[in-house]
Amino acid sequence: MSVLDSPPLYKQLDPSGMLGHLHRFPEECRRAWDNSMRLGLPSEYASVNKVVISGMGGSAIGGEFIRRLAVLDNSVPVAVHRDYGLPPFVDRDTLLIFSSYSGNTEETISCFTESLSTPARKLAITTGGKLKELAQQEGFPVLAIDYASPPRAAFPHSFVSLLGIFNALGLIRDKTADSQETLQVLGSIAGQAGQGVPLASNPAKQLATQLHGRVTVVYGAGLLTEVAQRWKTQINENSKAWAFHEALPELNHNAVVGYQFPPEVGAGAVVVLLHSPLLHQRVSLRYHLTQELLARQAVKHRMVEATGRSALAQMLGMVLLGDYVSLYLAMLNGVDPTGVPQIDYLKSRLSQS
Ligand code: F6R
């Protein structure tokens, strides 16, 4: 029997309950959607012509997802600002959204402070911290996240809140029907990849077993570009493991040439190719040709197919699957998926100087 099929392992290695957050993922998406519908923003927020989302790490990835959906819908331009300061093009026609789970991330607070001299429409998404306090002082809207978890496990809230806000303001095409479909896809992924499903029939446990002891490289394209990034960061933070991500078709113009050296790197890597039937057909062809090149260099690889009809369902379904993979990989690595001591160390050292 695989260790992944042993319930005591989870009790021992996951005392803070990261697995529970994954089980609640579909329900938290539903709750976040309802929450965001209750926010009620001033009507002038709907007349902006661009959106900037300021955030870092687990609080920024939701911004990347909404940026992708806005591109697919050919709607408003969205920029994700993962840095100190403020992009120079922010003006009165900009909706500036500060996303920080803790409300204390210094890059996001720096952006907030600089933004006060601009006439941009502003909005904060947070559980509290300095961000909530300052936003309330300045008198602009705050969407309060009421879910206790590590920031990255609050992804249903940080992303779906943005989705609900964009939907309510008419900044993307109406996502009500796609949201319903997404909940069905998430339910089915949870049914296939949950902890109670044995390795023999569990795609997430099988993939984690293939990644164990190797460097993971995640490839995505189009609607799955940011999903590949989410897989990478979840493997870093939950599994405490090396992982990288790249995007097609760009990687066909450089990365494929580098499979050869050093030979130990190729021999110790696994490339996971996240594929969607919605991709451009030439990009799909590139997935197959890239697999041929990987096979020629004897680099292990696996294609994972997204399910669902809409882009939203495919993206979120693949996020949940990747989150399960990273959790099982943490179990195989014998580590607690929750703690991120290196991030805590950096934040605490930075706050001292
Ligand atoms: C921790 C995590 C980190 C944080 C990041 C920003 O679970 O995922 O990437 O999200 O350090 O912190 P917050 O989200 O509090 O602004």
mmCIF file of C-alpha atoms and ligand atoms in Angstrom:
data_model
loop_
_atom_site.group_PDB
_atom_site.id
_atom_site.type_symbol
_atom_site.label_atom_id
_atom_site.label_comp_id
_atom_site.label_asym_id
_atom_site.label_seq_id
_atom_site.Cartn_x
_atom_site.Cartn_y
_atom_site.Cartn_z
ATOM 1 C CA MET A 1 0.000 0.000 0.000
ATOM 2 C CA SER A 2 1.283 3.515 -0.833
ATOM 3 C CA VAL A 3 1.946 5.868 2.092
ATOM 4 C CA LEU A 4 -0.460 8.258 0.365
ATOM 5 C CA ASP A 5 -3.271 5.820 1.171
ATOM 6 C CA SER A 6 -2.491 5.864 4.898
ATOM 7 C CA PRO A 7 -4.735 8.297 6.878
ATOM 8 C CA PRO A 8 -2.342 8.552 9.904
ATOM 9 C CA LEU A 9 0.317 10.115 7.632
ATOM 10 C CA TYR A 10 -1.901 13.120 6.996
ATOM 11 C CA LYS A 11 -2.650 13.587 10.703
ATOM 12 C CA GLN A 12 1.050 13.492 11.474
ATOM 13 C CA LEU A 13 2.404 15.684 8.644
ATOM 14 C CA ASP A 14 -0.519 18.040 8.097
ATOM 15 C CA PRO A 15 -1.555 19.112 11.612
ATOM 16 C CA SER A 16 -2.722 22.548 10.386
ATOM 17 C CA GLY A 17 -5.084 20.982 7.859
ATOM 18 C CA MET A 18 -3.938 22.106 4.389
ATOM 19 C CA LEU A 19 -5.827 19.098 3.037
ATOM 20 C CA GLY A 20 -9.020 20.455 4.617
ATOM 21 C CA HIS A 21 -8.547 23.723 2.684
ATOM 22 C CA LEU A 22 -8.392 21.734 -0.553
ATOM 23 C CA HIS A 23 -11.580 19.840 0.344
ATOM 24 C CA ARG A 24 -13.293 23.183 1.013
ATOM 25 C CA PHE A 25 -12.018 24.796 -2.218
ATOM 26 C CA PRO A 26 -15.293 24.403 -4.211
ATOM 27 C CA GLU A 27 -17.452 25.599 -1.315
ATOM 28 C CA GLU A 28 -15.143 28.579 -0.634
ATOM 29 C CA CYS A 29 -15.373 29.588 -4.316
ATOM 30 C CA ARG A 30 -19.154 29.651 -3.996
ATOM 31 C CA ARG A 31 -18.987 31.657 -0.770
ATOM 32 C CA ALA A 32 -16.480 34.154 -2.205
ATOM 33 C CA TRP A 33 -18.735 34.739 -5.236
ATOM 34 C CA ASP A 34 -21.738 35.451 -2.965
ATOM 35 C CA ASN A 35 -19.609 37.753 -0.759
ATOM 36 C CA SER A 36 -18.390 39.800 -3.688
ATOM 37 C CA MET A 37 -21.986 40.218 -4.941
ATOM 38 C CA ARG A 38 -22.841 41.883 -1.633
ATOM 39 C CA LEU A 39 -20.009 44.460 -1.857
ATOM 40 C CA GLY A 40 -21.831 47.167 -3.830
ATOM 41 C CA LEU A 41 -19.264 49.530 -5.390
ATOM 42 C CA PRO A 42 -19.800 53.193 -6.362
ATOM 43 C CA SER A 43 -21.153 53.407 -9.931
ATOM 44 C CA GLU A 44 -18.161 55.448 -11.194
ATOM 45 C CA TYR A 45 -15.967 52.360 -10.587
ATOM 46 C CA ALA A 46 -17.586 50.807 -13.683
ATOM 47 C CA SER A 47 -16.354 53.595 -15.980
ATOM 48 C CA VAL A 48 -12.608 52.890 -15.659
ATOM 49 C CA ASN A 49 -10.615 51.962 -18.754
ATOM 50 C CA LYS A 50 -7.889 49.869 -17.081
ATOM 51 C CA VAL A 51 -7.260 47.932 -13.872
ATOM 52 C CA VAL A 52 -4.074 47.537 -11.841
ATOM 53 C CA ILE A 53 -3.894 44.816 -9.193
ATOM 54 C CA SER A 54 -1.185 45.244 -6.582
ATOM 55 C CA GLY A 55 -0.203 42.122 -4.648
ATOM 56 C CA MET A 56 2.479 39.514 -4.037
ATOM 57 C CA GLY A 57 2.664 35.712 -4.015
ATOM 58 C CA GLY A 58 -0.573 33.972 -3.086
ATOM 59 C CA SER A 59 -2.399 37.316 -3.167
ATOM 60 C CA ALA A 60 -1.152 38.207 -6.676
ATOM 61 C CA ILE A 61 -1.923 35.012 -8.570
ATOM 62 C CA GLY A 62 -5.676 35.712 -8.513
ATOM 63 C CA GLY A 63 -4.855 38.993 -10.294
ATOM 64 C CA GLU A 64 -2.990 37.056 -12.997
ATOM 65 C CA PHE A 65 -6.047 34.824 -13.497
ATOM 66 C CA ILE A 66 -8.431 37.756 -13.881
ATOM 67 C CA ARG A 67 -5.957 39.409 -16.278
ATOM 68 C CA ARG A 68 -6.059 36.254 -18.402
ATOM 69 C CA LEU A 69 -9.883 36.147 -18.397
ATOM 70 C CA ALA A 70 -10.022 39.822 -19.407
ATOM 71 C CA VAL A 71 -7.677 39.043 -22.329
ATOM 72 C CA LEU A 72 -9.842 36.064 -23.389
ATOM 73 C CA ASP A 73 -12.963 38.246 -23.199
ATOM 74 C CA ASN A 74 -11.236 41.067 -25.095
ATOM 75 C CA SER A 75 -12.325 43.433 -22.326
ATOM 76 C CA VAL A 76 -10.448 45.864 -20.077
ATOM 77 C CA PRO A 77 -6.594 45.839 -19.926
ATOM 78 C CA VAL A 78 -5.362 44.533 -16.560
ATOM 79 C CA ALA A 79 -1.827 44.831 -15.145
ATOM 80 C CA VAL A 80 -0.584 42.928 -12.117
ATOM 81 C CA HIS A 81 1.905 44.981 -10.112
ATOM 82 C CA ARG A 82 4.177 42.754 -7.991
ATOM 83 C CA ASP A 83 6.601 45.361 -6.712
ATOM 84 C CA TYR A 84 7.088 48.460 -4.568
ATOM 85 C CA GLY A 85 5.777 51.775 -5.857
ATOM 86 C CA LEU A 86 3.166 52.416 -8.489
ATOM 87 C CA PRO A 87 3.045 51.937 -12.279
ATOM 88 C CA PRO A 88 3.410 55.402 -13.873
ATOM 89 C CA PHE A 89 0.278 55.088 -16.040
ATOM 90 C CA VAL A 90 -2.156 54.984 -13.081
ATOM 91 C CA ASP A 91 -4.666 57.849 -13.515
ATOM 92 C CA ARG A 92 -8.296 58.737 -12.720
ATOM 93 C CA ASP A 93 -9.569 56.150 -15.213
ATOM 94 C CA THR A 94 -7.744 53.348 -13.387
ATOM 95 C CA LEU A 95 -9.253 50.938 -10.901
ATOM 96 C CA LEU A 96 -6.445 50.168 -8.457
ATOM 97 C CA ILE A 97 -7.036 47.027 -6.395
ATOM 98 C CA PHE A 98 -4.783 46.191 -3.442
ATOM 99 C CA SER A 99 -4.830 42.469 -2.706
ATOM 100 C CA SER A 100 -3.071 41.244 0.427
ATOM 101 C CA TYR A 101 -4.369 38.413 2.569
ATOM 102 C CA SER A 102 -2.542 39.617 5.702
ATOM 103 C CA GLY A 103 -2.835 43.286 4.793
ATOM 104 C CA ASN A 104 0.776 43.753 5.871
ATOM 105 C CA THR A 105 2.844 42.939 2.789
ATOM 106 C CA GLU A 106 5.298 45.795 2.433
ATOM 107 C CA GLU A 107 5.393 45.964 -1.373
ATOM 108 C CA THR A 108 1.584 46.295 -1.435
ATOM 109 C CA ILE A 109 1.579 48.880 1.358
ATOM 110 C CA SER A 110 4.233 50.865 -0.539
ATOM 111 C CA CYS A 111 1.994 50.842 -3.641
ATOM 112 C CA PHE A 112 -0.944 51.917 -1.500
ATOM 113 C CA THR A 113 0.991 54.834 0.017
ATOM 114 C CA GLU A 114 2.186 56.093 -3.362
ATOM 115 C CA SER A 115 -1.294 55.798 -4.817
ATOM 116 C CA LEU A 116 -2.767 58.284 -2.357
ATOM 117 C CA SER A 117 -1.611 61.212 -4.489
ATOM 118 C CA THR A 118 -3.422 59.804 -7.562
ATOM 119 C CA PRO A 119 -7.122 60.172 -8.389
ATOM 120 C CA ALA A 120 -7.433 56.423 -9.248
ATOM 121 C CA ARG A 121 -10.511 54.541 -7.933
ATOM 122 C CA LYS A 122 -9.266 52.311 -5.160
ATOM 123 C CA LEU A 123 -10.362 49.097 -3.495
ATOM 124 C CA ALA A 124 -8.743 46.683 -1.008
ATOM 125 C CA ILE A 125 -9.189 42.902 -0.682
ATOM 126 C CA THR A 126 -7.798 41.689 2.634
ATOM 127 C CA THR A 127 -8.461 40.056 5.988
ATOM 128 C CA GLY A 128 -7.213 43.098 7.895
ATOM 129 C CA GLY A 129 -3.765 44.393 8.851
ATOM 130 C CA LYS A 130 -2.432 47.842 7.895
ATOM 131 C CA LEU A 131 -4.142 47.706 4.519
ATOM 132 C CA LYS A 132 -7.640 47.479 5.997
ATOM 133 C CA GLU A 133 -6.881 50.182 8.534
ATOM 134 C CA LEU A 134 -5.431 52.593 5.951
ATOM 135 C CA ALA A 135 -8.173 51.914 3.385
ATOM 136 C CA GLN A 136 -10.842 52.619 5.978
ATOM 137 C CA GLN A 137 -9.038 55.813 7.022
ATOM 138 C CA GLU A 138 -8.985 56.938 3.392
ATOM 139 C CA GLY A 139 -12.636 55.980 3.023
ATOM 140 C CA PHE A 140 -12.506 53.580 0.109
ATOM 141 C CA PRO A 141 -14.178 50.160 -0.155
ATOM 142 C CA VAL A 142 -12.734 47.046 1.480
ATOM 143 C CA LEU A 143 -13.765 43.527 0.563
ATOM 144 C CA ALA A 144 -13.101 41.602 3.773
ATOM 145 C CA ILE A 145 -11.930 38.002 3.359
ATOM 146 C CA ASP A 146 -13.383 35.946 6.209
ATOM 147 C CA TYR A 147 -11.459 32.734 5.709
ATOM 148 C CA ALA A 148 -8.659 31.669 8.054
ATOM 149 C CA SER A 149 -5.848 29.951 6.139
ATOM 150 C CA PRO A 150 -2.380 30.533 4.742
ATOM 151 C CA PRO A 151 -2.712 33.225 2.017
ATOM 152 C CA ARG A 152 -2.183 30.768 -0.844
ATOM 153 C CA ALA A 153 -5.001 28.519 0.436
ATOM 154 C CA ALA A 154 -7.350 31.523 0.347
ATOM 155 C CA PHE A 155 -7.010 31.572 -3.460
ATOM 156 C CA PRO A 156 -10.778 30.912 -3.871
ATOM 157 C CA HIS A 157 -11.342 34.177 -1.996
ATOM 158 C CA SER A 158 -8.572 36.307 -3.516
ATOM 159 C CA PHE A 159 -9.430 35.220 -7.072
ATOM 160 C CA VAL A 160 -13.209 34.721 -6.960
ATOM 161 C CA SER A 161 -13.627 38.074 -5.174
ATOM 162 C CA LEU A 162 -11.922 39.717 -8.150
ATOM 163 C CA LEU A 163 -14.075 37.695 -10.527
ATOM 164 C CA GLY A 164 -17.247 38.824 -8.754
ATOM 165 C CA ILE A 165 -16.114 42.468 -8.728
ATOM 166 C CA PHE A 166 -15.204 42.436 -12.444
ATOM 167 C CA ASN A 167 -18.510 40.733 -13.185
ATOM 168 C CA ALA A 168 -20.549 43.211 -11.169
ATOM 169 C CA LEU A 169 -18.783 46.187 -12.804
ATOM 170 C CA GLY A 170 -19.235 44.718 -16.305
ATOM 171 C CA LEU A 171 -15.445 44.625 -16.830
ATOM 172 C CA ILE A 172 -15.652 41.047 -18.183
ATOM 173 C CA ARG A 173 -18.409 39.031 -19.882
ATOM 174 C CA ASP A 174 -21.016 37.738 -17.442
ATOM 175 C CA LYS A 175 -19.584 34.690 -15.680
ATOM 176 C CA THR A 176 -22.713 33.496 -13.848
ATOM 177 C CA ALA A 177 -23.193 30.397 -16.036
ATOM 178 C CA ASP A 178 -19.454 29.621 -16.158
ATOM 179 C CA SER A 179 -19.297 29.865 -12.356
ATOM 180 C CA GLN A 180 -22.020 27.206 -12.078
ATOM 181 C CA GLU A 181 -20.134 24.950 -14.455
ATOM 182 C CA THR A 182 -16.904 25.598 -12.550
ATOM 183 C CA LEU A 183 -18.464 24.374 -9.301
ATOM 184 C CA GLN A 184 -19.436 21.121 -11.044
ATOM 185 C CA VAL A 185 -15.922 20.631 -12.454
ATOM 186 C CA LEU A 186 -14.370 21.387 -9.044
ATOM 187 C CA GLY A 187 -16.708 18.860 -7.410
ATOM 188 C CA SER A 188 -15.657 16.218 -9.890
ATOM 189 C CA ILE A 189 -11.899 16.964 -9.457
ATOM 190 C CA ALA A 190 -12.324 16.787 -5.660
ATOM 191 C CA GLY A 191 -14.118 13.447 -6.162
ATOM 192 C CA GLN A 192 -11.226 12.015 -8.204
ATOM 193 C CA ALA A 193 -8.246 13.532 -6.369
ATOM 194 C CA GLY A 194 -9.368 13.553 -2.718
ATOM 195 C CA GLN A 195 -7.374 11.828 -0.011
ATOM 196 C CA GLY A 196 -9.897 8.961 0.305
ATOM 197 C CA VAL A 197 -9.373 7.913 -3.343
ATOM 198 C CA PRO A 198 -6.592 5.303 -3.495
ATOM 199 C CA LEU A 199 -3.422 5.797 -5.531
ATOM 200 C CA ALA A 200 -4.512 3.206 -8.107
ATOM 201 C CA SER A 201 -7.349 5.457 -9.297
ATOM 202 C CA ASN A 202 -6.224 8.912 -8.067
ATOM 203 C CA PRO A 203 -4.571 11.062 -10.790
ATOM 204 C CA ALA A 204 -3.131 13.573 -8.276
ATOM 205 C CA LYS A 205 -1.504 10.889 -6.109
ATOM 206 C CA GLN A 206 -0.128 9.198 -9.237
ATOM 207 C CA LEU A 207 1.368 12.435 -10.538
ATOM 208 C CA ALA A 208 2.871 13.346 -7.142
ATOM 209 C CA THR A 209 4.510 9.897 -7.072
ATOM 210 C CA GLN A 210 6.053 10.585 -10.493
ATOM 211 C CA LEU A 211 7.339 14.005 -9.361
ATOM 212 C CA HIS A 212 8.796 12.731 -6.093
ATOM 213 C CA GLY A 213 12.585 13.171 -5.920
ATOM 214 C CA ARG A 214 12.708 15.201 -9.123
ATOM 215 C CA VAL A 215 12.711 18.838 -10.235
ATOM 216 C CA THR A 216 9.313 19.735 -11.663
ATOM 217 C CA VAL A 217 8.994 21.954 -14.712
ATOM 218 C CA VAL A 218 5.417 22.947 -15.552
ATOM 219 C CA TYR A 219 4.495 24.027 -19.068
ATOM 220 C CA GLY A 220 1.284 25.891 -19.845
ATOM 221 C CA ALA A 221 -0.109 28.017 -22.674
ATOM 222 C CA GLY A 222 -2.901 30.545 -23.187
ATOM 223 C CA LEU A 223 -5.515 30.099 -20.465
ATOM 224 C CA LEU A 224 -3.213 27.657 -18.635
ATOM 225 C CA THR A 225 -0.129 29.918 -18.510
ATOM 226 C CA GLU A 226 -0.948 31.256 -15.032
ATOM 227 C CA VAL A 227 -2.184 27.824 -13.914
ATOM 228 C CA ALA A 228 1.340 26.524 -14.641
ATOM 229 C CA GLN A 229 2.667 29.323 -12.434
ATOM 230 C CA ARG A 230 0.254 28.337 -9.639
ATOM 231 C CA TRP A 231 1.427 24.679 -9.861
ATOM 232 C CA LYS A 232 5.028 25.890 -9.578
ATOM 233 C CA THR A 233 4.433 28.078 -6.544
ATOM 234 C CA GLN A 234 2.303 25.443 -4.773
ATOM 235 C CA ILE A 235 5.051 22.831 -5.295
ATOM 236 C CA ASN A 236 7.563 25.359 -3.891
ATOM 237 C CA GLU A 237 5.483 26.321 -0.850
ATOM 238 C CA ASN A 238 3.490 23.171 -0.035
ATOM 239 C CA SER A 239 5.954 20.469 -1.115
ATOM 240 C CA LYS A 240 9.091 22.497 -0.236
ATOM 241 C CA ALA A 241 10.529 21.475 -3.599
ATOM 242 C CA TRP A 242 12.260 22.949 -6.637
ATOM 243 C CA ALA A 243 9.844 23.780 -9.441
ATOM 244 C CA PHE A 244 9.793 26.080 -12.453
ATOM 245 C CA HIS A 245 7.258 27.071 -15.071
ATOM 246 C CA GLU A 246 7.410 28.104 -18.712
ATOM 247 C CA ALA A 247 4.914 29.064 -21.401
ATOM 248 C CA LEU A 248 4.260 27.753 -24.889
ATOM 249 C CA PRO A 249 4.724 28.786 -27.645
ATOM 250 C CA GLU A 250 7.596 30.958 -26.288
ATOM 251 C CA LEU A 251 9.537 28.003 -24.838
ATOM 252 C CA ASN A 252 9.722 26.502 -28.347
ATOM 253 C CA HIS A 253 12.039 29.383 -29.215
ATOM 254 C CA ASN A 254 14.617 28.822 -26.484
ATOM 255 C CA ALA A 255 14.043 26.269 -23.655
ATOM 256 C CA VAL A 256 13.925 23.261 -26.017
ATOM 257 C CA VAL A 257 17.545 23.925 -26.993
ATOM 258 C CA GLY A 258 18.656 23.633 -23.379
ATOM 259 C CA TYR A 259 17.479 20.063 -22.604
ATOM 260 C CA GLN A 260 20.989 18.662 -23.034
ATOM 261 C CA PHE A 261 23.223 20.127 -20.304
ATOM 262 C CA PRO A 262 24.004 19.463 -17.560
ATOM 263 C CA PRO A 263 22.790 15.887 -18.289
ATOM 264 C CA GLU A 264 22.013 15.272 -14.570
ATOM 265 C CA VAL A 265 19.414 18.067 -14.648
ATOM 266 C CA GLY A 266 17.473 16.530 -17.547
ATOM 267 C CA ALA A 267 17.733 13.082 -15.962
ATOM 268 C CA GLY A 268 16.372 14.387 -12.652
ATOM 269 C CA ALA A 269 13.517 16.490 -14.046
ATOM 270 C CA VAL A 270 9.896 15.842 -14.944
ATOM 271 C CA VAL A 271 8.096 18.146 -17.350
ATOM 272 C CA VAL A 272 4.345 18.409 -16.765
ATOM 273 C CA LEU A 273 2.514 19.790 -19.804
ATOM 274 C CA LEU A 274 -0.864 21.303 -18.897
ATOM 275 C CA HIS A 275 -3.030 21.142 -22.001
ATOM 276 C CA SER A 276 -6.473 22.497 -22.849
ATOM 277 C CA PRO A 277 -8.716 21.629 -25.803
ATOM 278 C CA LEU A 278 -9.411 25.401 -26.019
ATOM 279 C CA LEU A 279 -5.846 26.227 -27.086
ATOM 280 C CA HIS A 280 -4.952 27.419 -30.592
ATOM 281 C CA GLN A 281 -4.518 24.301 -32.730
ATOM 282 C CA ARG A 282 -0.944 25.254 -33.706
ATOM 283 C CA VAL A 283 -0.113 25.537 -29.998
ATOM 284 C CA SER A 284 -1.601 22.053 -29.444
ATOM 285 C CA LEU A 285 0.605 20.735 -32.236
ATOM 286 C CA ARG A 286 3.571 22.345 -30.479
ATOM 287 C CA TYR A 287 2.747 20.367 -27.298
ATOM 288 C CA HIS A 288 3.105 17.125 -29.274
ATOM 289 C CA LEU A 289 6.313 18.198 -31.000
ATOM 290 C CA THR A 290 7.789 19.370 -27.675
ATOM 291 C CA GLN A 291 7.038 15.942 -26.199
ATOM 292 C CA GLU A 292 8.985 14.397 -29.100
ATOM 293 C CA LEU A 293 12.004 16.584 -28.251
ATOM 294 C CA LEU A 294 11.760 15.684 -24.563
ATOM 295 C CA ALA A 295 11.562 11.970 -25.447
ATOM 296 C CA ARG A 296 14.651 12.288 -27.662
ATOM 297 C CA GLN A 297 16.613 13.648 -24.685
ATOM 298 C CA ALA A 298 15.031 10.984 -22.404
ATOM 299 C CA VAL A 299 13.465 13.673 -20.193
ATOM 300 C CA LYS A 300 10.455 12.310 -18.274
ATOM 301 C CA HIS A 301 7.230 14.118 -19.124
ATOM 302 C CA ARG A 302 3.489 13.886 -18.595
ATOM 303 C CA MET A 303 0.593 15.622 -20.336
ATOM 304 C CA VAL A 304 -2.366 16.626 -18.135
ATOM 305 C CA GLU A 305 -5.618 17.508 -19.892
ATOM 306 C CA ALA A 306 -7.991 20.190 -18.547
ATOM 307 C CA THR A 307 -11.669 19.288 -18.246
ATOM 308 C CA GLY A 308 -14.788 21.436 -18.525
ATOM 309 C CA ARG A 309 -16.351 23.615 -21.218
ATOM 310 C CA SER A 310 -15.503 27.182 -20.168
ATOM 311 C CA ALA A 311 -12.045 28.699 -19.683
ATOM 312 C CA LEU A 312 -12.968 29.482 -16.067
ATOM 313 C CA ALA A 313 -13.890 25.858 -15.282
ATOM 314 C CA GLN A 314 -10.751 24.535 -16.965
ATOM 315 C CA MET A 315 -8.494 27.013 -15.158
ATOM 316 C CA LEU A 316 -9.907 26.447 -11.676
ATOM 317 C CA GLY A 317 -10.206 22.673 -12.154
ATOM 318 C CA MET A 318 -6.508 22.546 -13.045
ATOM 319 C CA VAL A 319 -5.655 24.732 -10.028
ATOM 320 C CA LEU A 320 -7.391 22.325 -7.657
ATOM 321 C CA LEU A 321 -5.730 19.316 -9.266
ATOM 322 C CA GLY A 322 -2.305 20.991 -8.934
ATOM 323 C CA ASP A 323 -3.001 21.914 -5.323
ATOM 324 C CA TYR A 324 -3.712 18.232 -4.560
ATOM 325 C CA VAL A 325 -0.545 17.170 -6.387
ATOM 326 C CA SER A 326 1.539 19.604 -4.289
ATOM 327 C CA LEU A 327 -0.106 18.351 -1.064
ATOM 328 C CA TYR A 328 0.610 14.689 -1.890
ATOM 329 C CA LEU A 329 4.157 15.601 -2.876
ATOM 330 C CA ALA A 330 4.566 17.258 0.547
ATOM 331 C CA MET A 331 3.470 13.964 2.159
ATOM 332 C CA LEU A 332 5.978 12.010 0.061
ATOM 333 C CA ASN A 333 8.691 14.529 1.028
ATOM 334 C CA GLY A 334 7.729 14.044 4.684
ATOM 335 C CA VAL A 335 7.029 17.768 5.266
ATOM 336 C CA ASP A 336 4.236 19.865 6.736
ATOM 337 C CA PRO A 337 2.650 21.661 3.754
ATOM 338 C CA THR A 338 1.519 24.699 5.764
ATOM 339 C CA GLY A 339 4.631 26.413 7.169
ATOM 340 C CA VAL A 340 6.709 28.749 5.000
ATOM 341 C CA PRO A 341 9.583 29.535 7.401
ATOM 342 C CA GLN A 342 11.797 31.128 4.744
ATOM 343 C CA ILE A 343 9.068 33.640 3.763
ATOM 344 C CA ASP A 344 8.447 34.371 7.469
ATOM 345 C CA TYR A 345 12.183 34.839 8.018
ATOM 346 C CA LEU A 346 12.488 37.334 5.159
ATOM 347 C CA LYS A 347 9.434 39.293 6.282
ATOM 348 C CA SER A 348 10.676 39.465 9.847
ATOM 349 C CA ARG A 349 14.242 40.505 8.850
ATOM 350 C CA LEU A 350 12.876 43.156 6.490
ATOM 351 C CA SER A 351 10.597 44.539 9.169
ATOM 352 C CA GLN A 352 13.602 44.997 11.480
ATOM 353 C CA SER A 353 15.491 47.271 9.098
HETATM 354 C C1 F6R B 1 1.889 32.264 1.877
HETATM 355 C C2 F6R B 1 1.947 32.751 0.515
HETATM 356 C C3 F6R B 1 2.761 33.963 0.191
HETATM 357 C C4 F6R B 1 1.994 35.267 0.513
HETATM 358 C C5 F6R B 1 2.853 36.490 0.175
HETATM 359 C C6 F6R B 1 2.111 37.809 0.349
HETATM 360 O O1 F6R B 1 0.881 31.273 1.992
HETATM 361 O O2 F6R B 1 1.380 32.149 -0.356
HETATM 362 O O3 F6R B 1 3.108 33.911 -1.173
HETATM 363 O O4 F6R B 1 0.792 35.311 -0.213
HETATM 364 O O5 F6R B 1 3.991 36.502 0.989
HETATM 365 O O6 F6R B 1 1.488 37.886 1.592
HETATM 366 P P1 F6R B 1 -0.043 38.367 1.672
HETATM 367 O O7 F6R B 1 -0.803 37.372 0.828
HETATM 368 O O8 F6R B 1 -0.409 38.304 3.116
HETATM 369 O O9 F6R B 1 -0.067 39.747 1.098
#
